[in-house]
Amino acid sequence: MALNIKYRPLKAFLLAVQTRSFTHAAARLGVTQPSFTALIADLEAVLEVKLFERTTRHIALTAAGVEFRDRIERPVADLEEAYRSMLDLASMRRGAVVMGALPSTSLTLVPPALGALRRQHPQLQIRVVEAHNDELIGMLRLNQIEFALATLLTEAPDLKFVPLVADAFFAVYPSRHEVGALRSLRWENLIPLDLVLLAQGSSARYQFDRAVFADKAATGLRYDVTHMTTAVRLVSQGLGVAVLPRLALPSLGLGALRSRPIEDASARRTIGVLYRQDRLLSPAAQALIETLRQAATEIESALPPLGPA
């Protein structure tokens, strides 16, 4: 027997899960609350299970609702992506792209690329979601973004990676700091120092933690920050040495601060375009990636040297 699967009740269910409110979900779907409640009731009748426990104050998923959410979240996202892609194919002028970007790429690669794209295709709509590397990969897998400017730190057979620019981590420090007098700079030289580190979830923190995991040396103070500009301000107050990506340095306004590369091979990374192996990039996304490739070529020559590794 063929199943009569309707998109609208499925979307209503997922919106209710996301908002935890029939009222807010109805507004998102653009229907009245009674109509929304009827959509959920019809879905429960078709499935012959109760999906929500409801009171006048809140809603909660039943065990069946949790299983149903886990089974349909990805397929519905895939279906919506397919529709968006086909609409985009109809005309580049009506294209829309949701891309993810590491903060360092948002500072340097993304602005000139978006400027160039706007001049070439003024009708294209681009949304940039800035997040840490592991968050971007999660969004890719859920189809929340079409591609990401990120790095691939571990094997991911479901993702395609196209390199754009070589990057490395640099120590940023006050002009008279002892780091500047070292003949070479490695992770082990930084461990005893007070450090300003980007927060857990960032690729910078992942590579630092992985590099020093087995080192038992005494450590200095550690400041965890979310934003690179905060790290620079802390260093300028003499609170430590920051570990920051080379790609971001020209945009951070270091002023009198100094920087030098960390020379371990584990302090290197490659920034590139990540997208799902099972998805074709839309024409609008391909156009954006081409402008990103051109921006990377122009910017790389202005970056500080990588140094030995």
Short mmCIF file of C-alpha atoms in Angstrom, two decimals:
data_model
loop_
_atom_site.label_atom_id
_atom_site.label_comp_id
_atom_site.label_asym_id
_atom_site.label_seq_id
_atom_site.Cartn_x
_atom_site.Cartn_y
_atom_site.Cartn_z
CA MET A 1 0.00 0.00 0.00
CA ALA A 2 1.36 3.43 -0.99
CA LEU A 3 1.85 5.82 1.91
CA ASN A 4 0.24 9.25 1.69
CA ILE A 5 3.14 11.24 3.12
CA LYS A 6 2.43 14.96 3.43
CA TYR A 7 5.16 17.53 3.98
CA ARG A 8 3.17 20.09 5.94
CA PRO A 9 2.34 17.92 8.99
CA LEU A 10 5.96 16.74 9.13
CA LYS A 11 7.19 20.34 9.06
CA ALA A 12 4.64 21.28 11.71
CA PHE A 13 5.92 18.47 13.93
CA LEU A 14 9.57 19.54 13.54
CA LEU A 15 8.73 23.19 14.22
CA ALA A 16 6.93 22.16 17.40
CA VAL A 17 10.01 20.20 18.44
CA GLN A 18 12.30 23.16 17.72
CA THR A 19 10.17 25.84 19.41
CA ARG A 20 8.67 23.65 22.17
CA SER A 21 5.45 25.59 21.64
CA PHE A 22 2.45 25.05 19.38
CA THR A 23 1.83 28.82 19.44
CA HIS A 24 5.33 29.73 18.24
CA ALA A 25 5.45 26.84 15.76
CA ALA A 26 2.11 27.90 14.27
CA ALA A 27 3.46 31.42 13.77
CA ARG A 28 6.58 30.02 12.07
CA LEU A 29 4.42 27.90 9.76
CA GLY A 30 2.06 30.83 9.06
CA VAL A 31 -1.16 29.20 10.28
CA THR A 32 -3.52 29.70 13.20
CA GLN A 33 -2.98 27.66 16.35
CA PRO A 34 -6.20 25.61 15.84
CA SER A 35 -5.06 24.75 12.30
CA PHE A 36 -1.62 23.81 13.62
CA THR A 37 -3.11 21.61 16.34
CA ALA A 38 -5.22 19.90 13.67
CA LEU A 39 -2.09 19.17 11.60
CA ILE A 40 -0.46 17.46 14.60
CA ALA A 41 -3.65 15.57 15.42
CA ASP A 42 -3.95 14.33 11.83
CA LEU A 43 -0.31 13.19 11.88
CA GLU A 44 -0.83 11.31 15.15
CA ALA A 45 -3.97 9.70 13.69
CA VAL A 46 -2.12 8.55 10.56
CA LEU A 47 0.79 7.17 12.59
CA GLU A 48 -1.53 5.75 15.28
CA VAL A 49 0.80 7.00 18.03
CA LYS A 50 0.84 9.96 20.37
CA LEU A 51 3.77 12.25 19.57
CA PHE A 52 3.40 14.90 22.28
CA GLU A 53 2.35 15.12 25.89
CA ARG A 54 0.51 18.43 26.07
CA THR A 55 -0.62 20.69 28.89
CA THR A 56 -1.81 24.29 28.83
CA ARG A 57 1.71 25.40 29.69
CA HIS A 58 4.13 23.21 27.74
CA ILE A 59 4.62 20.29 25.37
CA ALA A 60 7.02 17.36 25.58
CA LEU A 61 7.83 14.54 23.18
CA THR A 62 6.66 11.05 23.98
CA ALA A 63 9.01 8.12 23.43
CA ALA A 64 7.38 7.61 20.02
CA GLY A 65 7.82 11.32 19.30
CA VAL A 66 11.54 11.15 20.08
CA GLU A 67 12.00 8.19 17.72
CA PHE A 68 9.95 9.87 14.98
CA ARG A 69 12.00 13.09 15.32
CA ASP A 70 15.27 11.18 15.03
CA ARG A 71 14.05 9.36 11.92
CA ILE A 72 12.62 12.30 9.94
CA GLU A 73 14.82 15.30 10.86
CA ARG A 74 17.53 14.54 8.31
CA PRO A 75 15.23 13.36 5.44
CA VAL A 76 13.03 16.46 5.74
CA ALA A 77 16.14 18.69 5.72
CA ASP A 78 17.37 16.83 2.62
CA LEU A 79 14.01 17.29 0.90
CA GLU A 80 14.02 21.02 1.62
CA GLU A 81 17.59 21.30 0.35
CA ALA A 82 16.62 19.54 -2.89
CA TYR A 83 13.78 21.98 -3.47
CA ARG A 84 16.05 24.96 -2.79
CA SER A 85 18.66 23.58 -5.15
CA MET A 86 16.14 23.12 -7.99
CA LEU A 87 14.81 26.63 -7.49
CA ASP A 88 18.36 27.92 -7.60
CA LEU A 89 19.00 26.07 -10.85
CA ALA A 90 16.10 27.96 -12.41
CA SER A 91 18.00 31.21 -12.21
CA MET A 92 21.26 32.39 -10.67
CA ARG A 93 19.55 35.70 -10.05
CA ARG A 94 17.20 34.08 -7.57
CA GLY A 95 19.87 31.94 -5.90
CA ALA A 96 20.39 31.79 -2.17
CA VAL A 97 23.29 30.26 -0.26
CA VAL A 98 23.72 29.56 3.45
CA MET A 99 27.41 29.05 4.15
CA GLY A 100 29.32 28.44 7.35
CA ALA A 101 32.64 30.06 8.20
CA LEU A 102 35.33 29.89 10.84
CA PRO A 103 35.77 33.24 12.61
CA SER A 104 39.25 33.66 11.09
CA THR A 105 37.83 33.29 7.58
CA SER A 106 34.98 35.69 8.36
CA LEU A 107 37.59 38.33 9.11
CA THR A 108 39.64 37.87 5.97
CA LEU A 109 38.28 35.68 3.16
CA VAL A 110 34.55 36.24 3.38
CA PRO A 111 34.25 40.06 3.08
CA PRO A 112 36.20 40.49 -0.20
CA ALA A 113 34.54 37.40 -1.67
CA LEU A 114 31.05 38.68 -0.86
CA GLY A 115 31.93 42.08 -2.28
CA ALA A 116 33.10 40.53 -5.54
CA LEU A 117 30.04 38.29 -5.74
CA ARG A 118 27.68 41.21 -5.16
CA ARG A 119 29.24 43.04 -8.09
CA GLN A 120 28.92 40.00 -10.36
CA HIS A 121 25.50 38.73 -9.21
CA PRO A 122 23.70 41.48 -7.28
CA GLN A 123 20.52 39.43 -6.80
CA LEU A 124 22.16 36.50 -5.03
CA GLN A 125 21.30 36.19 -1.35
CA ILE A 126 24.10 34.99 0.92
CA ARG A 127 23.78 34.14 4.61
CA VAL A 128 26.97 33.51 6.58
CA VAL A 129 26.83 31.44 9.78
CA GLU A 130 29.97 31.92 11.88
CA ALA A 131 30.85 29.04 14.20
CA HIS A 132 33.64 26.81 15.49
CA ASN A 133 34.91 23.97 13.33
CA ASP A 134 33.06 21.11 15.00
CA GLU A 135 29.82 23.10 14.97
CA LEU A 136 30.19 23.77 11.23
CA ILE A 137 30.66 20.07 10.50
CA GLY A 138 27.55 19.26 12.52
CA MET A 139 25.53 21.85 10.59
CA LEU A 140 26.78 20.42 7.29
CA ARG A 141 25.61 16.95 8.24
CA LEU A 142 22.16 18.28 9.17
CA ASN A 143 21.92 20.28 5.92
CA GLN A 144 21.69 23.55 7.82
CA ILE A 145 24.44 25.03 5.64
CA GLU A 146 25.41 24.19 2.06
CA PHE A 147 29.15 24.39 2.58
CA ALA A 148 31.64 25.61 5.15
CA LEU A 149 34.95 27.46 5.13
CA ALA A 150 36.68 25.25 7.65
CA THR A 151 39.43 22.71 8.20
CA LEU A 152 39.26 18.92 8.28
CA LEU A 153 40.99 17.77 11.46
CA THR A 154 39.95 14.10 11.33
CA GLU A 155 38.86 11.75 8.57
CA ALA A 156 35.28 12.29 7.41
CA PRO A 157 34.32 9.98 4.52
CA ASP A 158 30.93 11.69 4.16
CA LEU A 159 32.50 15.10 3.47
CA LYS A 160 34.42 16.54 0.54
CA PHE A 161 37.31 18.94 1.27
CA VAL A 162 38.72 21.38 -1.30
CA PRO A 163 41.86 23.20 0.01
CA LEU A 164 42.04 26.98 -0.37
CA VAL A 165 44.84 28.40 1.79
CA ALA A 166 47.59 27.15 4.11
CA ASP A 167 47.31 28.40 7.67
CA ALA A 168 49.24 28.07 10.93
CA PHE A 169 48.99 29.12 14.54
CA PHE A 170 51.06 32.03 15.79
CA ALA A 171 51.97 33.21 19.24
CA VAL A 172 50.93 36.82 19.82
CA TYR A 173 52.83 38.52 22.64
CA PRO A 174 54.01 41.91 24.00
CA SER A 175 57.13 43.30 22.36
CA ARG A 176 59.49 42.53 25.28
CA HIS A 177 58.13 39.11 26.16
CA GLU A 178 60.55 36.21 26.52
CA VAL A 179 58.89 34.41 23.60
CA GLY A 180 60.49 36.91 21.24
CA ALA A 181 64.00 35.93 22.35
CA LEU A 182 63.65 32.19 21.66
CA ARG A 183 65.63 30.80 18.72
CA SER A 184 62.65 28.68 17.75
CA LEU A 185 59.13 28.44 19.13
CA ARG A 186 57.33 25.17 19.78
CA TRP A 187 54.28 24.09 21.75
CA GLU A 188 56.52 22.92 24.61
CA ASN A 189 57.87 26.45 25.02
CA LEU A 190 54.37 27.79 25.56
CA ILE A 191 53.13 25.29 28.14
CA PRO A 192 54.75 26.96 31.21
CA LEU A 193 53.50 30.42 30.17
CA ASP A 194 50.26 32.22 30.91
CA LEU A 195 48.22 31.66 27.75
CA VAL A 196 45.13 33.16 26.16
CA LEU A 197 43.40 30.35 24.27
CA LEU A 198 40.34 30.21 22.06
CA ALA A 199 37.49 28.27 23.61
CA GLN A 200 36.79 24.55 23.38
CA GLY A 201 35.25 23.67 20.01
CA SER A 202 37.59 25.88 18.01
CA SER A 203 40.13 24.22 15.74
CA ALA A 204 42.86 26.30 17.42
CA ARG A 205 42.00 24.83 20.82
CA TYR A 206 41.67 21.32 19.40
CA GLN A 207 45.15 21.45 17.90
CA PHE A 208 46.69 22.94 21.04
CA ASP A 209 45.09 20.37 23.35
CA ARG A 210 46.07 17.48 21.08
CA ALA A 211 49.67 18.71 20.83
CA VAL A 212 50.25 19.11 24.59
CA PHE A 213 48.04 16.27 25.87
CA ALA A 214 50.93 14.05 27.01
CA ASP A 215 53.12 16.86 28.33
CA LYS A 216 53.29 16.80 32.14
CA ALA A 217 55.16 20.09 32.57
CA ALA A 218 53.76 22.67 34.97
CA THR A 219 51.42 25.08 33.25
CA GLY A 220 50.77 28.78 33.64
CA LEU A 221 47.38 30.46 33.82
CA ARG A 222 44.88 29.78 31.07
CA TYR A 223 42.35 32.30 29.79
CA ASP A 224 39.58 30.83 27.60
CA VAL A 225 37.96 33.35 25.25
CA THR A 226 35.44 33.15 22.45
CA HIS A 227 36.60 36.06 20.29
CA MET A 228 40.04 36.69 18.86
CA THR A 229 39.71 40.41 19.49
CA THR A 230 39.28 39.65 23.20
CA ALA A 231 42.48 37.59 23.11
CA VAL A 232 44.38 40.50 21.60
CA ARG A 233 43.09 42.89 24.27
CA LEU A 234 44.15 40.53 27.05
CA VAL A 235 47.63 40.20 25.58
CA SER A 236 47.90 43.98 25.27
CA GLN A 237 47.26 44.15 29.03
CA GLY A 238 50.20 41.82 29.68
CA LEU A 239 48.03 38.88 30.78
CA GLY A 240 49.69 36.25 28.62
CA VAL A 241 50.52 34.97 25.16
CA ALA A 242 47.70 34.25 22.71
CA VAL A 243 47.61 31.40 20.22
CA LEU A 244 45.84 32.70 17.11
CA PRO A 245 45.55 31.71 13.44
CA ARG A 246 47.81 33.41 10.93
CA LEU A 247 44.86 34.01 8.63
CA ALA A 248 43.27 36.43 11.12
CA LEU A 249 46.35 38.41 12.15
CA PRO A 250 46.18 41.22 9.53
CA SER A 251 42.61 42.02 10.61
CA LEU A 252 43.14 42.02 14.38
CA GLY A 253 44.92 45.35 14.80
CA LEU A 254 47.90 44.02 16.76
CA GLY A 255 49.51 47.45 17.04
CA ALA A 256 52.70 47.16 19.13
CA LEU A 257 52.19 43.44 19.79
CA ARG A 258 54.45 40.92 18.08
CA SER A 259 53.69 37.57 16.50
CA ARG A 260 55.71 34.57 15.38
CA PRO A 261 54.82 31.12 14.06
CA ILE A 262 54.71 28.02 16.23
CA GLU A 263 57.06 25.72 14.36
CA ASP A 264 55.61 22.29 15.16
CA ALA A 265 53.97 20.53 12.23
CA SER A 266 50.88 20.10 14.44
CA ALA A 267 50.49 23.88 14.45
CA ARG A 268 49.66 23.84 10.73
CA ARG A 269 46.24 23.49 9.13
CA THR A 270 44.65 23.96 5.74
CA ILE A 271 41.55 26.09 5.29
CA GLY A 272 39.21 24.98 2.55
CA VAL A 273 35.67 24.34 1.41
CA LEU A 274 33.81 21.49 3.11
CA TYR A 275 30.56 20.05 1.79
CA ARG A 276 28.70 16.77 1.81
CA GLN A 277 29.81 14.07 -0.61
CA ASP A 278 26.19 13.18 -1.41
CA ARG A 279 25.21 16.71 -2.41
CA LEU A 280 25.77 18.72 -5.56
CA LEU A 281 26.65 22.33 -4.89
CA SER A 282 24.15 24.81 -6.29
CA PRO A 283 25.25 27.19 -9.06
CA ALA A 284 25.10 30.07 -6.57
CA ALA A 285 27.34 28.19 -4.12
CA GLN A 286 29.80 27.39 -6.91
CA ALA A 287 29.95 31.06 -7.88
CA LEU A 288 30.61 32.04 -4.25
CA ILE A 289 33.33 29.41 -3.87
CA GLU A 290 35.08 30.73 -6.97
CA THR A 291 35.20 34.23 -5.49
CA LEU A 292 36.50 32.74 -2.22
CA ARG A 293 39.25 30.96 -4.17
CA GLN A 294 40.27 34.25 -5.80
CA ALA A 295 40.21 36.06 -2.44
CA ALA A 296 42.41 33.34 -0.88
CA THR A 297 45.00 33.72 -3.63
CA GLU A 298 45.16 37.50 -3.14
CA ILE A 299 45.20 37.39 0.67
CA GLU A 300 47.81 34.66 1.09
CA SER A 301 50.58 36.86 -0.29
CA ALA A 302 49.85 39.49 2.40
CA LEU A 303 50.00 37.05 5.33
CA PRO A 304 53.07 36.69 7.57
CA PRO A 305 55.43 33.85 6.53
CA LEU A 306 54.57 30.40 7.80
CA GLY A 307 58.07 29.72 9.08
CA PRO A 308 59.77 26.31 9.33
CA ALA A 309 57.83 23.22 10.41
#
